[in-house]
Amino acid sequence: MFNIVTYALVTNGAGSWLANGFRVAYRVTLCRKGANGELIESEPSDRLIVSNTSGSSGYVTIGFIDSQMMAPDTFFRYYRSTQVANGTDPSEELFLVAEL
């Protein structure tokens, strides 16, 4: 496994969805298209658990390492679990939530 995620922050503002007192798990993959248009996807990153203890609902901002070794057409897929109460282990079943 690899870990390209460097940090995750819970911030408040418009579009807040992570309830106070809850947590989620994330994994990230690196993707690109091959010469024939086929999807090439890396193994998932290490699991990152983000807990919201801010006092109100918030959204998650994730930072990652952008290496010179990545091809220019590389994109990221972000997978996330459902919310669970803090102190509970989030599910290993993750859902694709973004492709950037």
mmCIF file of N, CA and C in Angstrom:
data_model
loop_
_atom_site.group_PDB
_atom_site.id
_atom_site.type_symbol
_atom_site.label_atom_id
_atom_site.label_comp_id
_atom_site.label_asym_id
_atom_site.label_seq_id
_atom_site.Cartn_x
_atom_site.Cartn_y
_atom_site.Cartn_z
ATOM 1 N N MET A 1 0.836 -1.177 0.000
ATOM 2 C CA MET A 1 0.000 0.000 0.000
ATOM 3 C C MET A 1 0.882 1.242 0.000
ATOM 4 N N PHE A 2 0.341 2.315 -0.489
ATOM 5 C CA PHE A 2 1.068 3.575 -0.499
ATOM 6 C C PHE A 2 0.232 4.623 0.203
ATOM 7 N N ASN A 3 0.867 5.699 0.564
ATOM 8 C CA ASN A 3 0.121 6.764 1.224
ATOM 9 C C ASN A 3 0.501 8.095 0.600
ATOM 10 N N ILE A 4 -0.386 8.635 -0.231
ATOM 11 C CA ILE A 4 -0.149 9.938 -0.843
ATOM 12 C C ILE A 4 -0.893 11.043 -0.118
ATOM 13 N N VAL A 5 -1.814 10.660 0.778
ATOM 14 C CA VAL A 5 -2.596 11.653 1.511
ATOM 15 C C VAL A 5 -1.735 12.189 2.645
ATOM 16 N N THR A 6 -1.595 13.497 2.725
ATOM 17 C CA THR A 6 -0.743 14.098 3.743
ATOM 18 C C THR A 6 -1.522 14.676 4.925
ATOM 19 N N TYR A 7 -2.754 15.091 4.716
ATOM 20 C CA TYR A 7 -3.549 15.607 5.823
ATOM 21 C C TYR A 7 -5.020 15.642 5.434
ATOM 22 N N ALA A 8 -5.860 15.751 6.443
ATOM 23 C CA ALA A 8 -7.289 15.959 6.229
ATOM 24 C C ALA A 8 -7.775 16.913 7.310
ATOM 25 N N LEU A 9 -8.555 17.894 6.919
ATOM 26 C CA LEU A 9 -9.081 18.890 7.842
ATOM 27 C C LEU A 9 -10.596 18.911 7.766
ATOM 28 N N VAL A 10 -11.228 19.131 8.894
ATOM 29 C CA VAL A 10 -12.669 19.367 8.911
ATOM 30 C C VAL A 10 -12.864 20.858 9.114
ATOM 31 N N THR A 11 -13.522 21.505 8.159
ATOM 32 C CA THR A 11 -13.789 22.935 8.260
ATOM 33 C C THR A 11 -15.282 23.178 8.125
ATOM 34 N N ASN A 12 -15.728 24.289 8.636
ATOM 35 C CA ASN A 12 -17.148 24.623 8.599
ATOM 36 C C ASN A 12 -17.422 25.573 7.456
ATOM 37 N N GLY A 13 -18.653 25.552 6.975
ATOM 38 C CA GLY A 13 -19.032 26.463 5.910
ATOM 39 C C GLY A 13 -20.158 25.889 5.083
ATOM 40 N N ALA A 14 -20.418 26.540 3.972
ATOM 41 C CA ALA A 14 -21.488 26.088 3.081
ATOM 42 C C ALA A 14 -21.173 24.686 2.583
ATOM 43 N N GLY A 15 -22.185 23.869 2.471
ATOM 44 C CA GLY A 15 -22.002 22.515 1.971
ATOM 45 C C GLY A 15 -21.510 21.546 3.031
ATOM 46 N N SER A 16 -21.602 21.922 4.300
ATOM 47 C CA SER A 16 -21.154 21.044 5.380
ATOM 48 C C SER A 16 -22.007 19.788 5.419
ATOM 49 N N TRP A 17 -21.368 18.638 5.519
ATOM 50 C CA TRP A 17 -22.119 17.380 5.491
ATOM 51 C C TRP A 17 -21.696 16.399 6.576
ATOM 52 N N LEU A 18 -20.467 16.537 7.111
ATOM 53 C CA LEU A 18 -20.008 15.603 8.139
ATOM 54 C C LEU A 18 -20.481 16.103 9.499
ATOM 55 N N ALA A 19 -21.414 15.374 10.090
ATOM 56 C CA ALA A 19 -22.027 15.796 11.345
ATOM 57 C C ALA A 19 -21.007 15.817 12.479
ATOM 58 N N ASN A 20 -21.199 16.738 13.417
ATOM 59 C CA ASN A 20 -20.338 16.795 14.588
ATOM 60 C C ASN A 20 -20.454 15.484 15.357
ATOM 61 N N GLY A 21 -19.327 14.967 15.824
ATOM 62 C CA GLY A 21 -19.336 13.720 16.584
ATOM 63 C C GLY A 21 -19.331 12.483 15.707
ATOM 64 N N PHE A 22 -19.087 12.663 14.412
ATOM 65 C CA PHE A 22 -19.066 11.524 13.487
ATOM 66 C C PHE A 22 -17.732 11.473 12.760
ATOM 67 N N ARG A 23 -17.463 10.331 12.136
ATOM 68 C CA ARG A 23 -16.207 10.133 11.409
ATOM 69 C C ARG A 23 -16.454 9.319 10.150
ATOM 70 N N VAL A 24 -15.500 9.404 9.221
ATOM 71 C CA VAL A 24 -15.549 8.643 7.970
ATOM 72 C C VAL A 24 -14.139 8.146 7.648
ATOM 73 N N ALA A 25 -14.066 7.167 6.753
ATOM 74 C CA ALA A 25 -12.776 6.660 6.278
ATOM 75 C C ALA A 25 -12.636 6.993 4.802
ATOM 76 N N TYR A 26 -11.413 7.276 4.381
ATOM 77 C CA TYR A 26 -11.106 7.574 2.977
ATOM 78 C C TYR A 26 -9.984 6.675 2.486
ATOM 79 N N ARG A 27 -9.987 6.420 1.194
ATOM 80 C CA ARG A 27 -8.850 5.848 0.471
ATOM 81 C C ARG A 27 -8.783 6.577 -0.866
ATOM 82 N N VAL A 28 -7.578 6.667 -1.424
ATOM 83 C CA VAL A 28 -7.365 7.371 -2.689
ATOM 84 C C VAL A 28 -6.630 6.438 -3.641
ATOM 85 N N THR A 29 -6.966 6.507 -4.929
ATOM 86 C CA THR A 29 -6.200 5.792 -5.949
ATOM 87 C C THR A 29 -5.727 6.783 -7.005
ATOM 88 N N LEU A 30 -4.614 6.455 -7.640
ATOM 89 C CA LEU A 30 -4.104 7.218 -8.783
ATOM 90 C C LEU A 30 -4.570 6.503 -10.037
ATOM 91 N N CYS A 31 -5.023 7.254 -11.035
ATOM 92 C CA CYS A 31 -5.544 6.660 -12.262
ATOM 93 C C CYS A 31 -5.004 7.390 -13.476
ATOM 94 N N ARG A 32 -5.000 6.682 -14.583
ATOM 95 C CA ARG A 32 -4.713 7.297 -15.879
ATOM 96 C C ARG A 32 -5.226 6.361 -16.956
ATOM 97 N N LYS A 33 -5.307 6.856 -18.150
ATOM 98 C CA LYS A 33 -5.746 6.049 -19.285
ATOM 99 C C LYS A 33 -4.515 5.511 -20.008
ATOM 100 N N GLY A 34 -4.576 4.224 -20.406
ATOM 101 C CA GLY A 34 -3.492 3.613 -21.160
ATOM 102 C C GLY A 34 -3.560 4.008 -22.621
ATOM 103 N N ALA A 35 -2.642 3.477 -23.408
ATOM 104 C CA ALA A 35 -2.544 3.804 -24.835
ATOM 105 C C ALA A 35 -3.811 3.444 -25.603
ATOM 106 N N ASN A 36 -4.537 2.421 -25.129
ATOM 107 C CA ASN A 36 -5.765 1.996 -25.802
ATOM 108 C C ASN A 36 -7.019 2.537 -25.120
ATOM 109 N N GLY A 37 -6.849 3.492 -24.217
ATOM 110 C CA GLY A 37 -7.989 4.096 -23.539
ATOM 111 C C GLY A 37 -8.467 3.327 -22.319
ATOM 112 N N GLU A 38 -7.753 2.250 -21.946
ATOM 113 C CA GLU A 38 -8.169 1.465 -20.787
ATOM 114 C C GLU A 38 -7.758 2.182 -19.502
ATOM 115 N N LEU A 39 -8.538 1.974 -18.460
ATOM 116 C CA LEU A 39 -8.259 2.598 -17.169
ATOM 117 C C LEU A 39 -7.155 1.829 -16.456
ATOM 118 N N ILE A 40 -6.142 2.542 -16.003
ATOM 119 C CA ILE A 40 -5.081 1.968 -15.176
ATOM 120 C C ILE A 40 -5.224 2.619 -13.807
ATOM 121 N N GLU A 41 -5.501 1.807 -12.785
ATOM 122 C CA GLU A 41 -5.753 2.335 -11.442
ATOM 123 C C GLU A 41 -4.814 1.671 -10.445
ATOM 124 N N SER A 42 -4.218 2.465 -9.577
ATOM 125 C CA SER A 42 -3.292 1.948 -8.569
ATOM 126 C C SER A 42 -4.048 1.189 -7.490
ATOM 127 N N GLU A 43 -3.290 0.553 -6.630
ATOM 128 C CA GLU A 43 -3.894 -0.022 -5.434
ATOM 129 C C GLU A 43 -4.333 1.134 -4.536
ATOM 130 N N PRO A 44 -5.289 0.894 -3.645
ATOM 131 C CA PRO A 44 -5.758 1.975 -2.767
ATOM 132 C C PRO A 44 -4.676 2.431 -1.792
ATOM 133 N N SER A 45 -4.750 3.693 -1.408
ATOM 134 C CA SER A 45 -3.840 4.238 -0.400
ATOM 135 C C SER A 45 -4.149 3.617 0.954
ATOM 136 N N ASP A 46 -3.317 3.930 1.925
ATOM 137 C CA ASP A 46 -3.632 3.562 3.298
ATOM 138 C C ASP A 46 -4.944 4.235 3.678
ATOM 139 N N ARG A 47 -5.633 3.647 4.615
ATOM 140 C CA ARG A 47 -6.916 4.190 5.050
ATOM 141 C C ARG A 47 -6.687 5.421 5.921
ATOM 142 N N LEU A 48 -7.456 6.454 5.670
ATOM 143 C CA LEU A 48 -7.383 7.694 6.436
ATOM 144 C C LEU A 48 -8.726 7.893 7.118
ATOM 145 N N ILE A 49 -8.714 7.992 8.438
ATOM 146 C CA ILE A 49 -9.957 8.202 9.181
ATOM 147 C C ILE A 49 -10.002 9.652 9.634
ATOM 148 N N VAL A 50 -11.112 10.319 9.325
ATOM 149 C CA VAL A 50 -11.298 11.731 9.658
ATOM 150 C C VAL A 50 -12.464 11.844 10.631
ATOM 151 N N SER A 51 -12.218 12.439 11.795
ATOM 152 C CA SER A 51 -13.250 12.630 12.818
ATOM 153 C C SER A 51 -13.602 14.105 12.920
ATOM 154 N N ASN A 52 -14.877 14.386 13.093
ATOM 155 C CA ASN A 52 -15.324 15.768 13.275
ATOM 156 C C ASN A 52 -15.595 16.006 14.750
ATOM 157 N N THR A 53 -14.746 16.802 15.363
ATOM 158 C CA THR A 53 -14.925 17.191 16.768
ATOM 159 C C THR A 53 -14.993 18.712 16.892
ATOM 160 N N SER A 54 -15.399 19.374 15.802
ATOM 161 C CA SER A 54 -15.365 20.840 15.743
ATOM 162 C C SER A 54 -16.504 21.517 16.503
ATOM 163 N N GLY A 55 -17.565 20.781 16.815
ATOM 164 C CA GLY A 55 -18.702 21.387 17.495
ATOM 165 C C GLY A 55 -19.875 21.667 16.579
ATOM 166 N N SER A 56 -19.672 21.574 15.269
ATOM 167 C CA SER A 56 -20.769 21.732 14.307
ATOM 168 C C SER A 56 -20.434 20.916 13.064
ATOM 169 N N SER A 57 -21.401 20.796 12.168
ATOM 170 C CA SER A 57 -21.142 20.011 10.958
ATOM 171 C C SER A 57 -20.070 20.695 10.115
ATOM 172 N N GLY A 58 -19.363 19.907 9.321
ATOM 173 C CA GLY A 58 -18.276 20.452 8.518
ATOM 174 C C GLY A 58 -18.066 19.640 7.262
ATOM 175 N N TYR A 59 -17.084 20.044 6.480
ATOM 176 C CA TYR A 59 -16.705 19.268 5.302
ATOM 177 C C TYR A 59 -15.214 18.977 5.387
ATOM 178 N N VAL A 60 -14.776 17.967 4.650
ATOM 179 C CA VAL A 60 -13.397 17.489 4.738
ATOM 180 C C VAL A 60 -12.580 18.041 3.579
ATOM 181 N N THR A 61 -11.407 18.559 3.879
ATOM 182 C CA THR A 61 -10.435 18.982 2.877
ATOM 183 C C THR A 61 -9.244 18.041 2.986
ATOM 184 N N ILE A 62 -8.861 17.426 1.876
ATOM 185 C CA ILE A 62 -7.767 16.462 1.876
ATOM 186 C C ILE A 62 -6.594 17.019 1.087
ATOM 187 N N GLY A 63 -5.411 16.933 1.654
ATOM 188 C CA GLY A 63 -4.186 17.322 0.959
ATOM 189 C C GLY A 63 -3.417 16.084 0.546
ATOM 190 N N PHE A 64 -2.693 16.162 -0.547
ATOM 191 C CA PHE A 64 -1.953 14.999 -1.020
ATOM 192 C C PHE A 64 -0.646 15.438 -1.659
ATOM 193 N N ILE A 65 0.233 14.471 -1.858
ATOM 194 C CA ILE A 65 1.529 14.722 -2.475
ATOM 195 C C ILE A 65 1.366 14.695 -3.985
ATOM 196 N N ASP A 66 1.819 15.735 -4.654
ATOM 197 C CA ASP A 66 1.797 15.801 -6.115
ATOM 198 C C ASP A 66 3.240 15.678 -6.580
ATOM 199 N N SER A 67 3.595 14.510 -7.085
ATOM 200 C CA SER A 67 4.986 14.210 -7.418
ATOM 201 C C SER A 67 5.308 14.496 -8.879
ATOM 202 N N GLN A 68 6.550 14.838 -9.147
ATOM 203 C CA GLN A 68 7.011 15.002 -10.522
ATOM 204 C C GLN A 68 7.003 13.675 -11.265
ATOM 205 N N MET A 69 6.948 12.576 -10.533
ATOM 206 C CA MET A 69 6.966 11.248 -11.147
ATOM 207 C C MET A 69 5.600 10.850 -11.706
ATOM 208 N N MET A 70 4.563 11.608 -11.391
ATOM 209 C CA MET A 70 3.233 11.300 -11.917
ATOM 210 C C MET A 70 3.099 11.843 -13.328
ATOM 211 N N ALA A 71 2.488 11.045 -14.185
ATOM 212 C CA ALA A 71 2.247 11.485 -15.563
ATOM 213 C C ALA A 71 1.297 12.684 -15.550
ATOM 214 N N PRO A 72 1.391 13.570 -16.542
ATOM 215 C CA PRO A 72 0.539 14.766 -16.575
ATOM 216 C C PRO A 72 -0.956 14.453 -16.642
ATOM 217 N N ASP A 73 -1.315 13.281 -17.155
ATOM 218 C CA ASP A 73 -2.735 12.939 -17.281
ATOM 219 C C ASP A 73 -3.252 12.130 -16.088
ATOM 220 N N THR A 74 -2.478 12.062 -15.015
ATOM 221 C CA THR A 74 -2.901 11.332 -13.818
ATOM 222 C C THR A 74 -4.056 12.061 -13.140
ATOM 223 N N PHE A 75 -5.039 11.284 -12.685
ATOM 224 C CA PHE A 75 -6.123 11.857 -11.889
ATOM 225 C C PHE A 75 -6.339 10.981 -10.668
ATOM 226 N N PHE A 76 -7.076 11.503 -9.695
ATOM 227 C CA PHE A 76 -7.274 10.831 -8.419
ATOM 228 C C PHE A 76 -8.726 10.409 -8.280
ATOM 229 N N ARG A 77 -8.925 9.256 -7.660
ATOM 230 C CA ARG A 77 -10.265 8.813 -7.272
ATOM 231 C C ARG A 77 -10.305 8.754 -5.751
ATOM 232 N N TYR A 78 -11.321 9.387 -5.183
ATOM 233 C CA TYR A 78 -11.495 9.425 -3.735
ATOM 234 C C TYR A 78 -12.661 8.524 -3.359
ATOM 235 N N TYR A 79 -12.415 7.614 -2.423
ATOM 236 C CA TYR A 79 -13.433 6.693 -1.929
ATOM 237 C C TYR A 79 -13.673 6.993 -0.457
ATOM 238 N N ARG A 80 -14.952 6.916 -0.024
ATOM 239 C CA ARG A 80 -15.305 7.275 1.356
ATOM 240 C C ARG A 80 -16.325 6.291 1.910
ATOM 241 N N SER A 81 -16.264 6.069 3.213
ATOM 242 C CA SER A 81 -17.247 5.237 3.905
ATOM 243 C C SER A 81 -18.467 6.079 4.280
ATOM 244 N N THR A 82 -19.445 5.443 4.855
ATOM 245 C CA THR A 82 -20.578 6.172 5.422
ATOM 246 C C THR A 82 -20.152 6.722 6.789
ATOM 247 N N GLN A 83 -20.881 7.702 7.298
ATOM 248 C CA GLN A 83 -20.576 8.303 8.596
ATOM 249 C C GLN A 83 -20.937 7.339 9.719
ATOM 250 N N VAL A 84 -20.078 7.299 10.730
ATOM 251 C CA VAL A 84 -20.362 6.548 11.951
ATOM 252 C C VAL A 84 -19.978 7.437 13.130
ATOM 253 N N ALA A 85 -20.512 7.128 14.294
ATOM 254 C CA ALA A 85 -20.208 7.922 15.486
ATOM 255 C C ALA A 85 -18.727 7.814 15.839
ATOM 256 N N ASN A 86 -18.145 8.912 16.342
ATOM 257 C CA ASN A 86 -16.753 8.880 16.809
ATOM 258 C C ASN A 86 -16.592 7.742 17.810
ATOM 259 N N GLY A 87 -15.471 7.056 17.745
ATOM 260 C CA GLY A 87 -15.227 5.905 18.610
ATOM 261 C C GLY A 87 -15.627 4.596 17.957
ATOM 262 N N THR A 88 -16.342 4.676 16.837
ATOM 263 C CA THR A 88 -16.745 3.501 16.068
ATOM 264 C C THR A 88 -15.838 3.397 14.854
ATOM 265 N N ASP A 89 -15.471 2.174 14.473
ATOM 266 C CA ASP A 89 -14.602 1.981 13.311
ATOM 267 C C ASP A 89 -15.434 2.084 12.033
ATOM 268 N N PRO A 90 -15.092 3.006 11.125
ATOM 269 C CA PRO A 90 -15.839 3.110 9.863
ATOM 270 C C PRO A 90 -15.713 1.835 9.036
ATOM 271 N N SER A 91 -16.701 1.586 8.225
ATOM 272 C CA SER A 91 -16.751 0.393 7.380
ATOM 273 C C SER A 91 -15.597 0.369 6.387
ATOM 274 N N GLU A 92 -15.194 -0.831 5.988
ATOM 275 C CA GLU A 92 -14.213 -0.998 4.911
ATOM 276 C C GLU A 92 -14.895 -0.887 3.553
ATOM 277 N N GLU A 93 -16.222 -0.876 3.533
ATOM 278 C CA GLU A 93 -16.953 -0.713 2.272
ATOM 279 C C GLU A 93 -16.986 0.778 1.936
ATOM 280 N N LEU A 94 -16.263 1.157 0.889
ATOM 281 C CA LEU A 94 -16.135 2.561 0.508
ATOM 282 C C LEU A 94 -16.806 2.803 -0.834
ATOM 283 N N PHE A 95 -17.212 4.034 -1.058
ATOM 284 C CA PHE A 95 -17.919 4.421 -2.271
ATOM 285 C C PHE A 95 -17.162 5.547 -2.965
ATOM 286 N N LEU A 96 -17.126 5.513 -4.286
ATOM 287 C CA LEU A 96 -16.464 6.562 -5.057
ATOM 288 C C LEU A 96 -17.239 7.860 -4.876
ATOM 289 N N VAL A 97 -16.557 8.907 -4.387
ATOM 290 C CA VAL A 97 -17.227 10.186 -4.141
ATOM 291 C C VAL A 97 -16.674 11.319 -4.987
ATOM 292 N N ALA A 98 -15.482 11.147 -5.556
ATOM 293 C CA ALA A 98 -14.915 12.207 -6.398
ATOM 294 C C ALA A 98 -13.850 11.620 -7.312
ATOM 295 N N GLU A 99 -13.717 12.266 -8.463
ATOM 296 C CA GLU A 99 -12.683 11.914 -9.429
ATOM 297 C C GLU A 99 -12.110 13.228 -9.939
ATOM 298 N N LEU A 100 -10.901 13.545 -9.520
ATOM 299 C CA LEU A 100 -10.289 14.833 -9.833
ATOM 300 C C LEU A 100 -8.947 14.642 -10.509
#
